[in-house]
CSV table of C-alpha atoms in Angstrom, one decimal:
chain,number,residue,atom,x,y,z
A,1081,MET,CA,16.3,-3.3,2.8
A,1082,SER,CA,13.5,-1.5,1.1
A,1083,PHE,CA,11.3,-4.6,1.4
A,1084,TRP,CA,12.0,-4.8,5.1
A,1085,LEU,CA,10.9,-1.2,5.5
A,1086,VAL,CA,7.8,-1.8,3.4
A,1087,ALA,CA,6.9,-4.8,5.6
A,1088,ALA,CA,7.5,-2.8,8.8
A,1089,THR,CA,5.3,0.0,7.5
A,1090,GLY,CA,2.5,-2.5,6.8
A,1091,LEU,CA,2.8,-4.1,10.3
A,1092,MET,CA,3.0,-0.8,12.1
A,1093,GLY,CA,0.0,0.5,10.2
A,1094,ALA,CA,-2.2,-2.1,11.9
A,1095,PRO,CA,-4.6,0.4,13.6
A,1096,HIS,CA,-5.0,2.2,10.2
A,1097,CYS,CA,-5.8,-1.1,8.5
A,1098,ILE,CA,-8.3,-2.0,11.1
A,1099,GLY,CA,-10.0,1.4,10.7
A,1100,MET,CA,-10.1,1.1,6.9
A,1101,CYS,CA,-11.0,-2.6,6.3
A,1102,GLY,CA,-11.8,-4.0,9.8
A,1103,GLY,CA,-15.5,-3.4,9.5
A,1104,THR,CA,-15.7,-5.2,6.1
A,1105,MET,CA,-13.5,-8.0,7.3
A,1106,SER,CA,-15.6,-8.5,10.4
A,1107,SER,CA,-19.0,-8.5,8.6
A,1108,LEU,CA,-17.7,-10.9,5.9
A,1109,THR,CA,-16.4,-13.3,8.6
A,1110,MET,CA,-19.6,-13.2,10.6
A,1111,GLU,CA,-21.9,-13.9,7.6
A,1112,ALA,CA,-19.6,-16.5,6.0
A,1113,ARG,CA,-20.9,-20.1,5.5
A,1114,SER,CA,-17.3,-21.4,5.6
A,1115,SER,CA,-14.8,-21.1,8.4
A,1116,ALA,CA,-13.5,-17.7,9.4
A,1117,MET,CA,-10.0,-18.6,8.3
A,1118,VAL,CA,-11.2,-19.4,4.8
A,1119,THR,CA,-13.1,-16.1,4.6
A,1120,ILE,CA,-10.1,-14.2,5.8
A,1121,LEU,CA,-7.9,-15.9,3.2
A,1122,ALA,CA,-10.4,-15.4,0.4
A,1123,TYR,CA,-10.8,-11.7,1.1
A,1124,ASN,CA,-7.1,-10.9,1.6
A,1125,SER,CA,-6.0,-13.0,-1.3
A,1126,GLY,CA,-8.2,-10.8,-3.5
A,1127,ARG,CA,-6.9,-7.6,-1.9
A,1128,VAL,CA,-3.2,-8.6,-2.1
A,1129,ALA,CA,-3.7,-9.6,-5.7
A,1130,THR,CA,-5.0,-6.1,-6.5
A,1131,TYR,CA,-2.1,-4.5,-4.6
A,1132,THR,CA,0.4,-6.6,-6.5
A,1133,LEU,CA,-1.2,-5.7,-9.9
A,1134,LEU,CA,-1.2,-2.0,-9.0
A,1135,GLY,CA,2.5,-2.3,-8.0
A,1136,VAL,CA,3.4,-3.8,-11.4
A,1137,VAL,CA,1.5,-1.0,-13.2
A,1138,MET,CA,3.0,1.7,-11.0
A,1139,GLY,CA,6.5,0.2,-11.3
A,1140,GLY,CA,6.0,0.2,-15.1
A,1141,ALA,CA,5.0,3.9,-15.0
A,1142,GLY,CA,8.1,4.7,-13.0
A,1143,SER,CA,10.3,2.9,-15.5
A,1144,PHE,CA,8.9,5.2,-18.3
A,1145,VAL,CA,9.5,8.2,-16.1
A,1146,ASP,CA,13.1,7.1,-15.5
A,1147,VAL,CA,13.7,6.6,-19.3
A,1148,ALA,CA,12.4,10.1,-19.9
A,1149,GLY,CA,14.7,11.3,-17.1
A,1150,GLU,CA,17.7,9.6,-18.8
A,1151,LEU,CA,16.8,11.3,-22.1
A,1152,ALA,CA,16.7,14.6,-20.2
A,1153,GLY,CA,20.0,13.9,-18.5
A,1154,LEU,CA,18.4,13.4,-15.1
A,1155,GLN,CA,19.0,9.9,-13.7
A,1156,GLY,CA,16.7,8.4,-11.0
A,1157,LEU,CA,13.9,10.8,-11.8
A,1158,ALA,CA,11.2,8.3,-10.7
A,1159,SER,CA,13.0,7.8,-7.4
A,1160,LEU,CA,13.2,11.5,-6.8
A,1161,LEU,CA,9.5,12.2,-7.6
A,1162,GLY,CA,8.4,9.1,-5.7
A,1163,GLY,CA,10.2,10.1,-2.5
A,1164,ILE,CA,8.8,13.6,-2.7
A,1165,PHE,CA,5.2,12.4,-3.1
A,1166,ILE,CA,5.6,10.0,-0.2
A,1167,LEU,CA,6.7,12.8,2.1
A,1168,LEU,CA,3.9,15.1,0.7
A,1169,TRP,CA,1.3,12.5,1.6
A,1170,THR,CA,2.8,11.7,5.0
A,1171,TYR,CA,3.0,15.3,6.2
A,1172,ARG,CA,0.5,17.2,4.0
A,1173,LYS,CA,-1.9,14.5,2.9
A,1174,TYR,CA,-1.3,15.7,-0.7
A,1175,THR,CA,-2.1,13.0,-3.2
A,1176,ILE,CA,-2.1,12.6,-7.0
A,1177,PRO,CA,-5.5,11.1,-8.2
A,1178,ILE,CA,-4.4,7.4,-8.3
A,1179,ALA,CA,-7.5,6.4,-6.4
A,1180,GLU,CA,-9.8,7.9,-9.1
A,1181,TRP,CA,-8.7,5.1,-11.5
A,1182,GLY,CA,-10.2,2.3,-9.5
A,1183,PRO,CA,-13.1,0.3,-11.0
A,1184,HIS,CA,-15.1,0.8,-7.7
A,1185,ARG,CA,-15.7,4.3,-9.0
A,1186,ILE,CA,-17.9,2.9,-11.8
A,1187,PRO,CA,-21.6,3.1,-10.7
A,1188,GLY,CA,-22.4,-0.4,-12.1
A,1189,ILE,CA,-19.5,-2.1,-10.3
A,1190,ARG,CA,-20.3,-0.1,-7.1
A,1191,SER,CA,-23.8,-1.6,-7.0
A,1192,GLN,CA,-22.3,-5.0,-7.8
A,1193,LEU,CA,-19.9,-4.7,-4.9
A,1194,ILE,CA,-22.8,-4.1,-2.5
A,1195,LYS,CA,-24.3,-7.4,-3.7
A,1196,LEU,CA,-21.0,-9.3,-3.4
A,1197,LYS,CA,-20.6,-8.1,0.2
A,1198,ALA,CA,-24.0,-9.6,1.0
A,1199,SER,CA,-23.1,-13.0,-0.5
A,1200,PRO,CA,-21.5,-15.5,1.8
A,1201,SER,CA,-19.8,-17.6,-1.0
A,1202,PHE,CA,-16.0,-18.0,-1.2
A,1203,TRP,CA,-15.7,-16.5,-4.7
A,1204,ALA,CA,-17.9,-13.5,-3.8
A,1205,THR,CA,-15.6,-12.8,-0.9
A,1206,PHE,CA,-12.5,-13.2,-3.1
A,1207,VAL,CA,-13.9,-10.7,-5.7
A,1208,THR,CA,-14.9,-8.4,-2.9
A,1209,GLY,CA,-11.2,-8.4,-1.8
A,1210,ILE,CA,-10.1,-7.6,-5.4
A,1211,LEU,CA,-12.4,-4.6,-5.7
A,1212,MET,CA,-11.7,-3.4,-2.1
A,1213,GLY,CA,-8.0,-3.3,-3.0
A,1214,PHE,CA,-8.8,-0.2,-5.1
A,1215,ILE,CA,-10.3,1.7,-2.2
A,1216,PRO,CA,-8.3,4.9,-1.4
A,1217,CYS,CA,-6.0,4.4,1.6
A,1218,GLY,CA,-3.2,6.6,2.8
A,1219,LEU,CA,-0.7,3.9,3.5
A,1220,THR,CA,-1.5,2.0,0.3
A,1221,TYR,CA,-1.0,5.3,-1.6
A,1222,ALA,CA,2.4,5.8,-0.1
A,1223,MET,CA,3.4,2.2,-1.1
A,1224,GLU,CA,2.1,2.7,-4.6
A,1225,ILE,CA,4.3,5.8,-4.9
A,1226,ASN,CA,7.2,3.7,-3.6
A,1227,ALA,CA,6.4,1.2,-6.4
A,1228,VAL,CA,6.6,4.1,-8.9
A,1229,ALA,CA,10.0,5.1,-7.3
A,1230,SER,CA,11.3,1.6,-7.9
A,1231,ALA,CA,11.0,2.2,-11.7
A,1232,SER,CA,10.6,-1.5,-12.2
A,1233,TYR,CA,7.6,-3.8,-13.0
A,1234,LEU,CA,9.1,-6.6,-10.9
A,1235,ASN,CA,10.1,-4.5,-7.9
A,1236,GLY,CA,6.9,-2.5,-8.0
A,1237,GLY,CA,4.9,-5.7,-7.9
A,1238,LEU,CA,7.1,-7.1,-5.1
A,1239,ILE,CA,6.8,-3.9,-3.0
A,1240,MET,CA,3.0,-4.1,-3.1
A,1241,LEU,CA,2.9,-7.8,-2.6
A,1242,VAL,CA,5.1,-7.5,0.6
A,1243,PHE,CA,3.0,-4.6,1.8
A,1244,GLY,CA,-0.2,-6.5,1.3
A,1245,LEU,CA,1.0,-9.5,3.1
A,1246,SER,CA,2.3,-7.4,6.0
A,1247,THR,CA,-1.1,-6.0,6.5
A,1248,LEU,CA,-2.7,-9.4,6.7
A,1249,PRO,CA,-2.0,-10.0,10.5
A,1250,ALA,CA,-3.9,-6.9,11.4
A,1251,LEU,CA,-7.0,-7.9,9.5
A,1252,ALA,CA,-6.8,-11.5,10.5
A,1253,LEU,CA,-6.8,-10.5,14.2
A,1254,THR,CA,-9.1,-7.5,13.8
A,1255,GLY,CA,-11.4,-8.4,16.6
A,1256,ALA,CA,-8.7,-9.2,19.1
A,1257,LEU,CA,-6.6,-6.1,18.2
A,1258,ALA,CA,-9.5,-3.8,18.3
A,1259,GLY,CA,-10.5,-4.9,21.7
A,1260,MET,CA,-7.0,-5.1,23.3
A,1261,MET,CA,-5.3,-2.0,21.9
A,1262,LYS,CA,-5.8,1.1,23.9
A,1263,HIS,CA,-6.2,4.4,22.0
A,1264,LYS,CA,-2.8,5.7,23.2
A,1265,LEU,CA,-1.1,2.6,21.9
A,1266,ARG,CA,-2.9,2.7,18.6
A,1267,SER,CA,-1.8,6.3,18.1
A,1268,ARG,CA,1.8,5.4,18.8
A,1269,ILE,CA,1.8,2.5,16.3
A,1270,THR,CA,0.2,4.6,13.7
A,1271,TYR,CA,2.9,7.2,14.2
A,1272,LEU,CA,5.5,4.5,13.8
A,1273,GLY,CA,3.9,3.5,10.5
A,1274,GLN,CA,4.1,7.1,9.3
A,1275,LEU,CA,7.7,7.3,10.4
A,1276,MET,CA,8.5,4.2,8.3
A,1277,ALA,CA,6.8,5.8,5.3
A,1278,SER,CA,9.0,8.9,5.8
A,1279,VAL,CA,12.2,6.8,5.9
A,1280,ILE,CA,11.2,5.1,2.6
A,1281,GLY,CA,10.5,8.6,1.1
A,1282,ILE,CA,13.8,10.0,2.2
A,1283,LEU,CA,15.7,6.9,1.0
A,1284,ALA,CA,14.0,7.2,-2.4
A,1285,ILE,CA,15.1,10.9,-2.7
A,1286,LEU,CA,18.7,10.0,-1.7
A,1287,ARG,CA,18.8,7.2,-4.3
A,1288,GLY,CA,17.6,9.6,-7.0
A,1289,LEU,CA,20.3,12.1,-6.0
A,1290,ALA,CA,23.0,9.4,-5.9
A,1291,ALA,CA,21.9,8.2,-9.4
A,1292,ASN,CA,22.6,11.7,-10.7
A,1293,GLY,CA,26.0,11.8,-8.9
A,1294,TRP,CA,24.9,14.7,-6.8
A,1295,ILE,CA,25.7,12.9,-3.6
A,1296,PRO,CA,28.0,9.9,-3.1
A,1297,SER,CA,26.5,6.4,-3.0
A,1298,VAL,CA,26.8,4.8,0.5
A,1299,HIS,CA,25.5,1.2,0.2
A,1300,PRO,CA,23.1,-0.7,-2.1
A,1301,TRP,CA,20.7,-1.2,0.8
A,1302,LEU,CA,20.5,2.6,1.4
A,1303,TRP,CA,21.4,4.7,-1.6
């Protein structure tokens, strides 16, 4: 069920994705020597690869937090903290400095990224996608925290893979969506995306509480 919620969050966050990456996607497509579809696949393959790697790392970090929680007699610590941070981002825009770790912050790589964006080749587009996957983004941040809450390398990677793939339709149809979607509709869909993130955060907290035996377990798909 968590993966369905993650996918729904990515799909409902379409206007946000268009705002964050739409400009880059449009410029790469217009300047590409190959077909638009090849460029879209190259860029998004790189971006999703970065998301998946980050998910594996975050899930691993969560597993260490959970081991520490077990030693302290607090089961599901990663899930509790992950759920809390998701809600803090959704309603207060409070973040932990995950985005500061990205290689795009390094001056040399930053200048290289500018050159890559100007290159129309397939591999330059792919590498651009890899580096752009580290760009700070609210929805991505929430999913990274959800990967931490999973306390698993595998589940963390799968969460970010599912999220990355679910944002692909919005970027593949950037031009059409940007022109067809009225502002009011964009606002409503963005709100739904935030609502989905909230549900994921609440479920993560409830799972952490259930792991400690503080509340009864209901169902494996819930908590």
